[in-house]
Amino acid sequence: MKLHQLKYVHEVARQGLSVSAAAETLHTSQPGVSKQIQLFEEELNLQIFQRNGKRLTGITMPGQIILKLAANVMFELDNIKRVGDEFSKVESGTLTIATTHTQARYKLPAAIQQFMLAYPQVKLNLHQGNPTQVTDWVATGEADIGIATESIGQEPRLVCLPCYEWNRSLVVPKGHPLTQAPLLSLQDFAHYPLITYDFAFTGSTTVSKVFHDAGVTPNVVLTAIDADVIKTYVNLGLGIGLIASMAFDEKRDESLVRLDCSHLFPQSTTYLGMRKDTFMRGYLYDFISMLSPQFNRSAIDEVFKITR
Amino acid sequence: MKLHQLKYVHEVARQGLSVSAAAETLHTSQPGVSKQIQLFEEELNLQIFQRNGKRLTGITMPGQIILKLAANVMFELDNIKRVGDEFSKVESGTLTIATTHTQARYKLPAAIQQFMLAYPQVKLNLHQGNPTQVTDWVATGEADIGIATESIGQEPRLVCLPCYEWNRSLVVPKGHPLTQAPLLSLQDFAHYPLITYDFAFTGSTTVSKVFHDAGVTPNVVLTAIDADVIKTYVNLGLGIGLIASMAFDEKRDESLVRLDCSHLFPQSTTYLGMRKDTFMRGYLYDFISMLSPQFNRSAIDEVFKITR
DNA sequence: CCATATTACGGCATGCGTAACGATC
DNA sequence: GATCGTTACGCATGCCGTAATATGG
């Protein structure tokens, strides 16, 4: 069994069962890839790919399993390489962060700026997506850490650190009747068209549950993936917006008024997730500390010790 | 990076830092091993082994990490090979069970006999040791499954299935005064010399806690690793024996009397543990079912789904 | 007929083994 | 001086790449 064979098989699957495409991205020849896959299948005494004559048409059941295991092995090998970089004091490399819009736009910038100054040699990648994608990217190793709310805690391959708590605010145009209300109630929501996050987003399930339990049916006229879009539409007078409090910027959003809702909804927690088997490079610890100062190196190690 | 290099490094460490010994067991030449390790270290830009001139004297810190990761990789590769065997319908292979004396002697025989009849091609290995060793063997992949009480649940790399509950019994020679007691109490224990399991054993911590909480100090005159030894000494009239109820055999132990103690001690659970990332071969499922019928294939899959 | 996988074959790099060397205990 | 790890060198294996062939859409 050769490492190349694992890579080849993995890449062929990733390229949608195309040997030629895989050979391309692997900077090698098609026949080479073809041959090695055959040898590999021969050694294991099974077919990984279904073939129709000379065309690859699917992945067999054992193939599925093998691909998964192969991905694991390659991840571990990456870990080994990282140990090398780490201890040779070359504090360079890549840090890929998967996160949602709100985090990327309002919470991460401070930590990222600080990090880039401390580690100018480290290349930063931001993968932006919805919480499910974030979880997935981290689980498959495409991203080093993921930052999102709730759903990231479900994936058993990940370790989760609670980063910070947050709640929601209502944003309305200046002079809106609700700005006169003494204390906002859930019932107030029903009287105005509501604009809020996509329901694929976590937090939203929390929100919808609160409304449901209170017997209030909000009139959701528009859902968006990010707070900036929501605020834009609120500005246009199309409704009132329910967003994460941190997504309100006193200066930039001076045409809007923020009404705190923390008495109406339970707090949500933003988690930071990593694969349990990630090798913790020095700058990973530091990044986490910058984002969430209560986690120093030993606190993080402690969490890993408990979970994995 | 080559697979051999991982193997070589691993084996050299396992052989107590001897390149020659490693080369021996790997059926290759010393210079080959030496060279490959150097190349590997060079590629990673770090030293795995500390050297005093030309002698290997220790393992560096990064080396420790790398050895661990390398062991993981090799375990995953084994998994891949097993998938091969599994799907090529060759129901042969090896099943290594790590367990304690009591389980091996009184609980496993039935399941093992049944298993050997069903899978004559599978070679069975029994590793016997104390619960800590059992846990360790499974965690490192030396054994496929481990069967022991309590402590096996602490290791986070393992999945645990609760197999069965059990409690303890007191064994005394026929005609012993305690056989006349209406219902055994903890106080009764203090009046006679007690022989029981080694305190390294789990269950024993439970037992000692019960005595401690009751303010009773038993007079432990002898501890042993297994029930057979305990029973032997009870037979010799050296004391009363506290053992797992299942370790009493009505026929073989007819010179002794068993007094149930389930009203005195909390029940203990015997767990079956496997590495979370084990590839589950068909016969592994079957063995578990034979040992603990409430676990059919889907029940086991369910547990894995939750834990890993 | 084009795209794509497999087969055939030659060059080349890499790993292995023997022999020699050097160092440590 | 014996054991053990490293260096040197020749050989064989096996991988890669080009060219040719077969097979599907």
XYZ file of C-alpha atoms (C1' of nucleotides) in Angstrom:
666
model
C 0.000 0.000 0.000
C 1.377 3.373 -1.015
C 0.478 6.844 0.056
C 0.116 7.924 -3.547
C -2.550 5.370 -4.016
C -4.602 6.887 -1.224
C -4.137 10.338 -2.663
C -5.013 9.210 -6.136
C -8.162 7.415 -5.087
C -9.195 10.363 -2.992
C -8.624 12.856 -5.754
C -10.396 10.798 -8.397
C -13.452 10.687 -6.168
C -13.186 14.376 -5.420
C -13.035 15.197 -9.111
C -16.285 13.415 -9.737
C -14.802 10.108 -10.833
C -12.523 11.520 -13.452
C -9.093 9.986 -13.690
C -7.927 12.612 -16.146
C -9.027 15.513 -13.981
C -7.402 13.927 -10.960
C -4.165 13.388 -12.858
C -4.282 17.041 -13.846
C -4.581 18.415 -10.331
C -2.034 15.923 -9.049
C 0.431 17.046 -11.724
C 0.967 13.570 -13.022
C -0.113 11.401 -15.919
C -3.450 9.711 -16.391
C -1.986 6.271 -16.910
C -0.055 6.585 -13.698
C -3.151 7.312 -11.700
C -5.096 4.578 -13.438
C -2.408 2.028 -12.808
C -1.932 2.840 -9.173
C -5.630 2.647 -8.494
C -5.771 -0.745 -10.098
C -2.835 -1.963 -8.079
C -4.449 -0.642 -4.936
C -7.750 -2.320 -5.671
C -5.896 -5.504 -6.494
C -4.028 -5.421 -3.214
C -7.226 -4.964 -1.262
C -9.046 -7.540 -3.344
C -11.970 -5.272 -3.983
C -13.262 -2.630 -6.330
C -13.354 0.927 -5.092
C -14.931 2.314 -8.236
C -17.762 0.881 -10.236
C -16.827 0.682 -13.880
C -18.888 0.502 -16.985
C -16.356 -0.841 -19.404
C -13.650 1.762 -19.162
C -15.687 4.479 -17.600
C -15.905 5.093 -13.877
C -19.566 5.251 -13.014
C -19.733 5.168 -9.232
C -18.199 4.297 -5.921
C -18.785 0.885 -4.404
C -19.812 0.443 -0.795
C -16.369 -0.653 0.373
C -15.055 2.188 -1.739
C -17.023 4.684 0.314
C -15.477 3.355 3.479
C -12.000 3.333 2.035
C -12.304 6.882 0.811
C -13.280 7.979 4.250
C -10.403 6.124 5.873
C -8.019 7.420 3.250
C -9.106 10.961 4.036
C -8.387 10.277 7.678
C -4.927 8.979 6.941
C -4.129 11.989 4.817
C -5.310 14.277 7.565
C -3.037 12.549 10.044
C -0.142 12.813 7.650
C -0.800 16.523 7.386
C -0.644 16.651 11.140
C 2.772 15.044 11.038
C 4.010 17.584 8.538
C 2.681 20.341 10.748
C 4.602 19.024 13.700
C 7.657 19.439 11.558
C 6.915 23.058 10.692
C 5.983 23.785 14.238
C 9.128 22.569 15.908
C 11.498 23.789 13.298
C 10.361 27.157 14.602
C 9.157 28.163 11.199
C 6.072 29.962 12.348
C 4.654 30.010 8.908
C 1.889 28.058 7.366
C -1.777 28.452 6.773
C -4.688 29.042 9.085
C -8.063 28.389 7.546
C -11.020 29.688 9.477
C -14.524 28.645 8.559
C -17.205 30.906 9.883
C -20.475 32.639 9.269
C -20.993 36.118 7.985
C -21.833 37.717 11.321
C -18.725 36.380 13.010
C -16.476 37.226 10.097
C -17.844 40.724 9.832
C -18.247 41.786 13.448
C -16.355 39.534 15.832
C -13.282 38.261 14.057
C -11.700 41.417 12.645
C -10.082 42.440 15.920
C -8.598 39.000 16.571
C -7.515 38.584 12.970
C -5.770 41.918 12.846
C -3.931 41.143 16.042
C -3.027 37.695 14.720
C -1.697 38.955 11.409
C 0.579 41.373 13.193
C 1.874 38.638 15.468
C 2.318 36.057 12.696
C 2.980 37.836 9.433
C 4.264 34.560 7.960
C 0.978 32.744 8.405
C -1.396 32.852 5.486
C -4.971 33.341 6.588
C -7.972 31.913 4.787
C -11.552 32.781 5.592
C -14.139 30.268 4.438
C -17.558 31.765 4.763
C -20.731 29.723 4.837
C -23.702 28.672 6.876
C -23.201 26.807 10.163
C -23.729 23.424 8.563
C -21.070 24.085 5.971
C -18.755 25.451 8.625
C -19.100 22.293 10.672
C -18.531 20.196 7.599
C -15.410 22.008 6.490
C -13.844 21.579 9.880
C -14.861 17.923 10.118
C -13.293 17.122 6.752
C -10.177 19.085 7.547
C -10.755 21.711 4.870
C -10.682 24.309 7.606
C -8.560 24.341 10.741
C -11.111 25.946 13.002
C -14.766 26.786 12.676
C -16.641 29.496 14.476
C -20.385 29.318 14.586
C -23.370 29.035 16.835
C -24.859 25.866 18.306
C -24.905 23.397 15.431
C -21.152 22.981 15.469
C -21.478 21.155 18.773
C -23.330 18.256 17.203
C -20.499 16.814 15.168
C -18.714 14.227 17.312
C -15.432 14.553 15.448
C -15.010 18.083 16.755
C -13.966 19.614 20.036
C -15.929 22.685 20.981
C -14.962 25.696 23.028
C -17.646 28.138 24.083
C -16.318 31.498 22.941
C -18.824 34.111 23.916
C -22.483 34.643 24.540
C -24.645 36.984 22.602
C -28.222 38.008 22.145
C -30.397 39.783 19.634
C -31.501 43.289 19.019
C -34.249 44.780 16.992
C -33.214 47.479 14.547
C -35.754 49.980 13.304
C -35.525 53.226 11.370
C -35.232 56.386 13.419
C -38.591 57.664 14.537
C -40.248 54.274 14.274
C -43.234 53.872 16.680
C -41.471 51.064 18.555
C -38.765 53.437 19.695
C -41.432 54.949 21.928
C -42.415 51.638 23.520
C -41.319 51.474 27.183
C -40.141 47.876 27.012
C -40.266 45.708 23.932
C -42.535 42.640 24.078
C -42.907 39.708 21.762
C -46.394 40.909 20.857
C -44.936 44.094 19.392
C -43.197 42.025 16.745
C -46.444 40.805 15.224
C -47.556 44.286 14.233
C -44.729 45.002 11.839
C -43.181 43.161 8.927
C -40.073 41.362 10.196
C -36.768 40.843 8.432
C -34.345 38.370 9.966
C -31.811 35.649 9.351
C -32.331 32.752 7.068
C -33.943 29.897 8.906
C -31.118 27.600 7.969
C -29.197 29.601 10.527
C -29.000 28.504 14.076
C -30.242 30.972 16.593
C -33.167 31.305 14.269
C -34.492 27.999 15.451
C -34.191 29.421 18.941
C -36.027 32.512 17.822
C -38.818 30.663 16.110
C -39.233 28.494 19.188
C -39.639 31.539 21.406
C -42.315 32.939 19.153
C -44.071 29.638 18.904
C -44.081 29.122 22.665
C -45.495 32.600 23.167
C -48.212 31.950 20.629
C -47.052 34.882 18.531
C -46.729 34.553 14.780
C -44.308 37.131 13.460
C -44.866 38.365 9.949
C -41.543 37.469 8.385
C -41.443 39.195 5.044
C -37.821 38.650 4.165
C -34.996 36.489 5.362
C -31.382 37.120 4.535
C -28.077 35.432 5.159
C -26.383 38.384 6.751
C -27.066 41.349 8.982
C -25.855 43.901 6.495
C -28.512 42.898 4.020
C -31.136 42.971 6.752
C -30.105 46.446 7.851
C -30.184 47.666 4.278
C -33.788 46.626 3.890
C -34.744 48.060 7.256
C -33.215 51.303 6.067
C -35.455 51.174 3.034
C -38.424 51.035 5.373
C -39.449 47.521 4.388
C -39.755 46.277 7.956
C -38.079 45.877 11.311
C -34.934 43.797 11.580
C -33.963 41.235 14.165
C -30.213 40.732 14.247
C -27.370 39.778 16.539
C -26.649 42.701 18.833
C -23.003 42.761 17.889
C -23.968 43.359 14.253
C -25.104 46.855 15.086
C -22.556 49.567 14.610
C -23.386 52.829 16.368
C -21.520 54.917 13.839
C -22.199 53.246 10.527
C -25.816 52.561 11.376
C -26.726 55.987 12.652
C -29.856 56.032 10.575
C -31.173 53.101 12.633
C -32.067 52.584 16.255
C -31.135 49.445 18.167
C -33.601 48.060 20.703
C -32.155 45.401 22.953
C -34.059 42.117 23.055
C -32.030 40.174 25.581
C -35.043 40.002 27.875
C -37.046 38.242 25.177
C -34.728 35.555 23.859
C -32.386 33.159 25.587
C -28.707 33.844 25.158
C -26.936 32.018 22.375
C -23.376 30.833 22.539
C -20.846 31.031 19.775
C -18.588 28.025 19.677
C -15.203 27.456 18.246
C -14.725 23.957 16.849
C -11.717 21.942 15.813
C -11.178 18.357 14.818
C -10.302 16.301 17.840
C -7.226 14.981 16.105
C -5.851 18.298 14.923
C -2.281 18.911 15.791
C -2.271 22.118 17.786
C 0.324 24.414 16.308
C 1.539 27.222 18.480
C -0.215 29.941 16.548
C -3.499 28.068 16.777
C -3.408 28.420 20.533
C -2.615 32.076 20.141
C -5.396 32.742 17.709
C -7.920 31.214 20.052
C -6.619 33.285 22.929
C -6.901 36.416 20.852
C -10.470 35.634 19.988
C -11.478 34.497 23.413
C -9.014 35.521 26.127
C -10.352 33.138 28.752
C -8.750 30.325 26.763
C -5.073 30.231 27.421
C -2.945 27.347 26.308
C -3.553 25.149 29.313
C -7.295 25.757 29.287
C -7.439 24.575 25.689
C -5.302 21.535 26.401
C -7.662 20.726 29.233
C -10.690 20.684 26.952
C -8.863 18.428 24.509
C -7.872 16.114 27.311
C -11.472 15.699 28.380
C -12.931 15.197 24.951
C -10.570 13.146 22.925
C 7.058 10.979 3.370
C 6.906 7.213 3.098
C 4.957 4.640 4.997
C 8.113 2.667 5.709
C 9.548 5.618 7.462
C 6.645 5.727 9.842
C 6.939 2.020 10.464
C 10.670 2.217 10.986
C 10.479 5.082 13.411
C 7.713 3.371 15.289
C 9.534 0.096 15.518
C 12.817 1.652 16.592
C 10.999 3.344 19.456
C 9.171 0.153 20.316
C 12.437 -1.757 20.456
C 13.839 0.629 23.018
C 15.739 2.816 20.581
C 17.604 0.031 18.878
C 17.966 0.362 15.140
C 19.433 -3.110 14.818
C 16.609 -4.745 16.736
C 14.063 -2.850 14.674
C 15.745 -3.897 11.448
C 15.627 -7.466 12.686
C 11.900 -7.549 13.354
C 11.202 -5.615 10.163
C 13.176 -8.167 8.162
C 15.422 -5.612 6.615
C 18.912 -4.235 6.992
C 20.141 -1.894 9.697
C 21.550 0.671 7.266
C 18.236 0.830 5.464
C 16.380 1.682 8.635
C 19.000 4.161 9.670
C 18.928 5.907 6.335
C 15.177 6.140 6.120
C 14.887 7.606 9.553
C 17.436 10.231 8.670
C 15.614 11.093 5.485
C 12.380 11.340 7.415
C 13.857 13.615 10.030
C 15.414 15.695 7.313
C 12.105 16.075 5.538
C 10.390 17.199 8.717
C 13.310 19.430 9.649
C 13.517 18.032 13.128
C 15.077 15.300 15.204
C 12.854 12.496 16.361
C 15.562 10.738 18.314
C 18.146 12.235 20.588
C 21.590 11.016 19.670
C 24.740 10.807 21.629
C 27.234 10.609 18.838
C 26.016 7.537 17.010
C 23.900 6.107 19.739
C 20.186 6.765 20.134
C 19.648 7.959 23.650
C 16.106 9.265 23.756
C 13.088 10.640 22.006
C 12.710 14.359 21.512
C 9.487 16.151 22.341
C 8.379 16.506 18.722
C 9.418 12.884 18.346
C 6.925 11.859 20.986
C 4.163 13.575 19.090
C 5.236 12.130 15.783
C 5.386 8.622 17.175
C 1.855 8.998 18.419
C 0.626 10.325 15.103
C 2.516 7.636 13.240
C 0.827 4.985 15.359
C -2.503 6.510 14.443
C -1.731 6.445 10.773
C -0.672 2.836 10.950
C -3.849 1.976 12.770
C -5.909 3.632 10.063
C -3.973 1.796 7.405
C -4.765 -1.440 9.176
C -8.374 -0.438 9.046
C -8.116 -0.036 5.305
C -6.618 -3.469 4.933
C -9.399 -4.881 7.037
C -12.000 -3.350 4.803
C -10.366 -5.286 2.033
C -10.566 -8.591 3.858
C -14.063 -7.861 4.959
C -15.578 -7.188 1.582
C -13.663 -9.821 -0.281
C -15.803 -12.117 1.835
C -12.742 -13.712 3.342
C -14.098 -14.071 6.815
C -10.728 -14.765 8.172
C -8.412 -12.676 10.197
C -7.625 -12.130 13.811
C -9.692 -11.072 16.757
C -7.717 -9.966 19.775
C -9.652 -9.653 22.993
C -8.148 -7.955 25.997
C -9.817 -8.775 29.257
C -9.466 -9.539 32.917
C -9.247 -12.907 34.515
C -12.826 -13.040 35.785
C -14.309 -12.246 32.409
C -11.996 -14.590 30.560
C -12.682 -17.395 32.951
C -16.400 -17.101 33.675
C -18.155 -14.918 31.131
C -16.363 -15.250 27.830
C -16.128 -19.015 27.333
C -19.704 -19.397 26.084
C -19.425 -16.551 23.588
C -15.992 -17.622 22.450
C -17.034 -21.187 21.839
C -19.998 -20.032 19.816
C -17.813 -17.620 17.900
C -15.164 -20.183 17.041
C -17.779 -22.484 15.613
C -19.256 -19.692 13.510
C -15.908 -18.371 12.299
C -13.391 -21.195 12.227
C -11.124 -19.082 10.000
C -10.695 -16.337 12.544
C -7.748 -16.640 14.842
C -8.577 -15.667 18.387
C -6.175 -14.052 20.809
C -6.839 -13.503 24.471
C -4.760 -10.828 26.160
C -5.193 -11.042 29.867
C -4.342 -8.226 32.225
C -5.656 -5.752 34.728
C -8.283 -3.191 33.693
C -5.717 -0.473 33.111
C -3.717 -2.684 30.812
C -6.855 -3.780 29.022
C -7.813 -0.185 28.353
C -4.347 0.573 27.163
C -4.133 -2.348 24.768
C -7.364 -1.363 23.136
C -6.409 2.307 22.954
C -3.132 1.512 21.225
C -4.749 -0.951 18.865
C -2.942 -3.951 20.247
C -6.316 -5.486 20.992
C -9.511 -5.166 18.985
C -11.864 -5.165 21.907
C -11.482 -4.911 25.626
C -13.807 -6.221 28.269
C -13.509 -4.880 31.775
C -15.304 -3.048 34.512
C -15.594 0.709 34.918
C -12.146 2.058 34.202
C -12.395 1.319 30.514
C -14.980 4.074 30.222
C -12.457 6.771 31.085
C -10.348 6.573 27.977
C -11.798 9.032 25.464
C -10.434 7.206 22.443
C -12.746 4.291 23.149
C -16.404 3.623 22.607
C -18.038 1.711 25.424
C -20.966 -0.617 25.443
C -22.439 -1.679 28.766
C -22.483 -5.439 28.560
C -23.964 -6.731 31.747
C -24.389 -5.914 35.391
C -23.069 -7.973 38.210
C -22.578 -7.944 41.919
C -20.524 -9.657 44.523
C -20.912 -12.690 46.711
C -19.187 -13.833 49.812
C -17.776 -17.346 49.709
C -17.138 -19.232 52.899
C -16.281 -22.822 53.715
C -19.227 -25.106 54.399
C -20.376 -24.908 57.999
C -18.944 -21.450 58.520
C -20.810 -19.429 61.208
C -21.886 -16.830 58.637
C -23.978 -19.407 56.802
C -26.303 -19.266 59.791
C -26.725 -15.473 59.678
C -30.244 -14.518 58.584
C -29.098 -11.684 56.293
C -25.500 -10.689 55.796
C -24.493 -7.210 56.982
C -21.350 -5.173 56.431
C -20.535 -5.488 60.115
C -20.271 -9.264 59.729
C -17.283 -8.761 57.459
C -15.195 -7.157 60.136
C -15.200 -10.256 62.287
C -13.385 -12.515 59.878
C -10.216 -12.244 57.819
C -11.153 -11.179 54.305
C -9.629 -12.255 51.006
C -10.557 -10.283 47.916
C -9.380 -8.776 44.653
C -6.303 -6.734 44.292
C -7.039 -3.091 44.955
C -5.692 -2.140 41.568
C -8.876 -3.724 40.304
C -11.951 -1.699 39.722
C -14.978 -2.806 41.614
C -12.583 -2.938 44.511
C -12.622 0.818 44.742
C -16.384 0.556 44.898
C -16.087 -2.035 47.621
C -13.647 -0.069 49.692
C -15.844 2.995 49.385
C -18.836 1.069 50.719
C -16.874 -0.112 53.726
C -15.473 3.319 54.330
C -18.882 4.994 54.169
C -20.281 2.436 56.619
C -17.417 3.034 59.001
C -16.431 -0.602 58.828
C -12.823 -1.593 58.438
C -12.567 -5.075 56.976
C -9.577 -7.118 57.909
C -8.130 -7.816 54.495
C -5.490 -10.481 54.960
C -4.847 -11.341 51.355
C -5.580 -9.859 47.965
C -5.332 -11.751 44.738
C -5.677 -11.039 41.069
C -8.287 -13.682 40.373
C -11.229 -15.440 41.947
C -9.743 -18.907 41.625
C -6.861 -17.981 43.829
C -9.216 -16.399 46.327
C -11.402 -19.483 46.444
C -8.392 -21.689 46.923
C -7.360 -19.799 50.037
C -10.894 -19.740 51.368
C -10.889 -23.486 50.969
C -7.762 -23.644 53.057
C -9.686 -21.895 55.830
C -7.588 -18.735 55.699
C -10.550 -16.399 55.542
C -13.776 -15.496 53.829
C -13.702 -14.477 50.173
C -15.444 -11.635 48.424
C -15.716 -12.286 44.703
C -17.883 -11.561 41.689
C -21.014 -13.695 41.917
C -20.458 -15.141 38.479
C -17.120 -16.529 39.606
C -18.855 -19.064 41.791
C -19.480 -22.415 40.197
C -22.083 -24.549 42.015
C -20.480 -27.779 40.926
C -16.787 -27.115 41.067
C -17.034 -25.165 44.273
C -19.198 -27.561 46.218
C -16.926 -27.320 49.212
C -17.868 -23.651 49.515
C -21.067 -21.754 50.176
C -22.015 -18.618 48.311
C -23.766 -15.831 50.212
C -25.227 -13.153 47.979
C -24.134 -9.591 48.758
C -26.138 -7.640 46.204
C -27.974 -5.863 48.992
C -24.696 -4.545 50.361
C -22.854 -3.247 47.313
C -24.000 -1.234 44.325
C -24.154 -3.128 41.050
C -21.127 -2.901 38.803
C -21.261 -2.852 35.052
C -18.929 -4.672 32.734
C -18.138 -2.670 29.645
C -16.907 -3.632 26.257
C -14.622 -1.061 24.693
C -13.301 -0.460 21.221
C -11.355 2.311 19.599
C -13.709 4.838 18.131
C -11.994 4.581 14.801
C -11.973 0.810 14.517
C -13.297 -0.530 11.295
C -16.145 -2.804 12.286
C -15.677 -6.112 10.530
C -18.694 -8.326 10.273
C -17.496 -10.860 12.784
C -16.824 -8.136 15.328
C -20.508 -7.309 15.340
C -21.294 -10.954 15.727
C -18.941 -11.516 18.595
C -20.469 -8.640 20.510
C -23.947 -10.009 19.915
C -22.878 -13.400 21.171
C -21.493 -11.886 24.333
C -24.295 -9.483 24.914
C -27.404 -10.296 22.889
C -29.075 -6.929 23.387
C -26.490 -5.488 20.993
C -27.437 -6.305 17.475
C -25.706 -4.669 14.554
C -27.864 -1.588 14.437
C -27.684 -1.032 18.175
C -23.904 -1.045 17.963
C -23.884 1.297 14.997
C -26.107 3.608 16.976
C -23.636 3.822 19.844
C -20.813 4.584 17.426
C -22.874 7.247 15.749
C -23.433 9.011 19.051
C -19.893 8.803 20.299
C -17.568 9.369 17.430
C -15.341 11.217 -33.786
C -13.937 12.937 -29.463
C -13.085 12.105 -24.815
C -11.366 8.989 -21.654
C -9.622 4.837 -19.489
C -6.387 1.046 -20.042
C -2.195 -1.313 -21.867
C 2.783 -1.358 -23.347
C 7.260 -0.038 -22.768
C 11.536 2.473 -21.736
C 14.032 5.691 -18.670
C 14.970 7.019 -14.198
C 14.750 7.645 -9.355
C 14.542 5.479 -5.094
C 15.098 2.017 -1.727
C 17.687 -2.163 -0.379
C 21.599 -4.938 0.741
C 26.603 -5.768 1.314
C 30.810 -3.904 2.762
C 33.548 -0.620 5.044
C 34.030 2.892 8.542
C 33.594 5.343 12.971
C 32.120 5.861 17.462
C 30.585 4.475 21.969
C 30.573 1.578 25.972
C 37.504 -5.057 21.537
C 32.674 -5.638 20.729
C 28.503 -3.662 19.555
C 25.995 -0.521 17.105
C 24.952 3.357 14.065
C 26.384 5.802 9.851
C 28.495 6.208 5.219
C 29.578 4.318 0.453
C 28.351 1.965 -3.439
C 26.165 -1.361 -6.783
C 21.947 -3.499 -7.921
C 17.016 -4.270 -8.474
C 12.530 -2.859 -8.037
C 8.962 0.031 -9.142
C 7.074 4.446 -10.487
C 6.460 7.853 -14.080
C 5.824 9.528 -18.520
C 5.108 8.965 -23.578
C 2.966 6.467 -27.080
C -0.374 3.291 -28.582
C -4.878 0.873 -28.017
C -9.554 0.092 -26.691
C -14.036 1.596 -25.314
C -18.076 4.767 -24.513
C -20.937 8.681 -25.414
